[in-house]
Amino acid sequence: MDAQLLAILVCPADRGPLLHVDGRLYNPRLRRSYRIDDGIPVLLVDEAVTVDDDEHQRLVAAAGSA
């Protein structure tokens, strides 16, 4: 994902920054994952997927190593 686009995208729930990891956008504060369809972020609260503790740790670690 383009760095400029990522810099301006925010979570629709808390307006905080998102991580781009594993082909999706992730909010580690709320533990919500947003999908990207054909290069277009789907930033709808109702479409977000809440992740469990293990997945949260994996996503944060993956984002840190990117």
XYZ file of N, CA and C in Angstrom:
198
model
N 0.856 -1.185 0.000
C 0.000 0.000 0.000
C 0.890 1.233 0.000
N 0.481 2.226 -0.715
C 1.222 3.465 -0.833
C 1.406 4.123 0.545
N 2.622 4.526 0.870
C 2.936 5.118 2.181
C 2.154 6.406 2.417
N 1.949 7.214 1.379
C 1.188 8.459 1.545
C -0.263 8.171 1.891
N -0.843 7.166 1.247
C -2.225 6.797 1.544
C -2.329 6.264 2.961
N -1.415 5.394 3.342
C -1.428 4.831 4.682
C -1.297 5.922 5.747
N -0.533 6.960 5.452
C -0.326 8.049 6.409
C -1.605 8.836 6.688
N -2.530 8.864 5.739
C -3.755 9.641 5.952
C -4.955 8.791 6.370
N -4.855 7.467 6.203
C -5.964 6.602 6.609
C -6.009 6.465 8.128
N -7.201 6.488 8.671
C -7.391 6.306 10.106
C -8.533 5.318 10.342
N -8.543 4.744 11.521
C -9.630 3.849 11.903
C -10.916 4.664 12.034
N -12.003 4.207 11.458
C -13.254 4.960 11.569
C -13.832 4.946 12.981
N -13.398 4.016 13.819
C -13.944 3.925 15.176
C -13.258 4.880 16.147
N -11.904 4.943 16.112
C -11.214 5.796 17.087
C -10.345 6.880 16.455
N -10.356 6.955 15.145
C -9.623 7.977 14.384
C -8.107 7.899 14.566
N -7.619 6.754 15.025
C -6.186 6.557 15.203
C -5.559 5.917 13.982
N -4.222 5.892 13.941
C -3.516 5.314 12.799
C -3.699 3.803 12.703
N -3.491 3.298 11.508
C -3.637 1.872 11.228
C -2.308 1.286 10.791
N -2.131 0.001 11.035
C -0.973 -0.736 10.550
C -1.371 -1.485 9.288
N -0.473 -1.520 8.309
C -0.709 -2.317 7.109
C 0.090 -3.598 7.279
N -0.613 -4.700 7.476
C 0.052 -5.980 7.723
C -0.781 -7.112 7.133
N -0.103 -8.052 6.503
C -0.759 -9.228 5.915
C -1.895 -8.864 4.957
N -1.713 -7.799 4.198
C -2.712 -7.435 3.199
C -3.994 -6.860 3.764
N -3.913 -6.361 4.981
C -5.091 -5.720 5.585
C -4.630 -4.563 6.461
N -5.583 -3.789 6.928
C -5.286 -2.690 7.846
C -5.717 -3.116 9.233
N -4.874 -2.799 10.215
C -5.129 -3.282 11.569
C -5.007 -2.157 12.578
N -5.998 -2.091 13.481
C -5.979 -1.150 14.597
C -5.637 -1.945 15.850
N -4.386 -1.837 16.337
C -3.994 -2.618 17.516
C -4.636 -2.133 18.807
N -5.102 -0.904 18.842
C -5.740 -0.377 20.059
C -7.095 -1.037 20.303
N -7.869 -1.196 19.234
C -9.200 -1.802 19.339
C -9.212 -3.264 18.907
N -8.063 -3.726 18.393
C -7.931 -5.099 17.895
C -8.935 -5.401 16.793
N -9.034 -4.459 15.853
C -9.933 -4.609 14.711
C -9.137 -4.631 13.427
N -9.525 -5.531 12.561
C -8.871 -5.700 11.266
C -9.841 -5.300 10.160
N -9.332 -4.533 9.199
C -10.131 -4.091 8.055
C -9.543 -4.685 6.780
N -10.373 -5.254 5.946
C -9.888 -5.876 4.724
C -9.610 -4.821 3.654
N -8.855 -5.237 2.661
C -8.568 -4.423 1.487
C -9.028 -5.229 0.284
N -9.990 -4.693 -0.459
C -10.537 -5.360 -1.641
C -10.015 -4.695 -2.901
N -9.272 -5.442 -3.705
C -8.730 -4.918 -4.967
C -8.003 -3.588 -4.766
N -7.248 -3.489 -3.685
C -6.470 -2.288 -3.405
C -7.243 -1.170 -2.738
N -8.513 -1.418 -2.424
C -9.356 -0.389 -1.808
C -9.658 -0.782 -0.360
N -9.221 0.034 0.608
C -9.508 -0.268 2.010
C -11.005 -0.185 2.295
N -11.519 -1.177 2.999
C -12.928 -1.196 3.390
C -12.973 -0.780 4.865
N -13.058 0.526 5.087
C -12.998 1.075 6.436
C -14.397 1.343 6.983
N -15.143 0.276 7.146
C -16.489 0.345 7.707
C -16.481 -0.390 9.036
N -16.928 0.268 10.094
C -16.921 -0.338 11.424
C -17.673 -1.662 11.420
N -18.790 -1.720 10.730
C -19.595 -2.943 10.700
C -18.904 -4.098 9.970
N -17.928 -3.796 9.152
C -17.211 -4.815 8.381
C -15.911 -5.251 9.059
N -15.507 -4.563 10.112
C -14.260 -4.883 10.806
C -14.366 -6.238 11.501
N -13.215 -6.909 11.595
C -13.146 -8.203 12.258
C -12.322 -8.023 13.537
N -12.886 -8.411 14.667
C -12.160 -8.354 15.931
C -11.262 -9.578 16.035
N -10.004 -9.360 16.402
C -9.052 -10.468 16.483
C -8.809 -10.866 17.936
N -8.451 -12.124 18.142
C -8.172 -12.624 19.487
C -6.741 -12.255 19.901
N -6.373 -12.607 21.131
C -5.059 -12.246 21.677
C -3.910 -12.795 20.843
N -3.988 -14.059 20.427
C -2.917 -14.663 19.647
C -2.735 -13.967 18.304
N -3.830 -13.702 17.624
C -3.764 -13.026 16.327
C -3.254 -11.594 16.497
N -3.663 -10.934 17.555
C -3.186 -9.577 17.847
C -1.661 -9.573 17.977
N -1.125 -10.486 18.780
C 0.319 -10.571 18.971
C 1.033 -10.843 17.645
N 0.477 -11.724 16.835
C 1.084 -12.056 15.552
C 1.091 -10.845 14.612
N -0.028 -10.142 14.544
C -0.116 -8.977 13.660
C 0.825 -7.853 14.092
N 0.903 -7.601 15.390
C 1.798 -6.560 15.887
C 3.256 -6.928 15.598
N 3.596 -8.192 15.822
C 4.962 -8.646 15.542
C 5.275 -8.551 14.052
N 4.328 -8.939 13.204
C 4.531 -8.871 11.756
C 4.692 -7.429 11.290
N 3.926 -6.526 11.868
C 4.025 -5.102 11.499
C 5.365 -4.528 11.928
N 5.867 -4.977 13.068
C 7.144 -4.492 13.567
C 8.323 -4.972 12.755
N 8.176 -6.113 12.110
C 9.278 -6.656 11.326
C 9.228 -6.230 9.869
N 8.166 -5.527 9.514
C 8.022 -5.087 8.111
C 8.878 -3.882 7.790
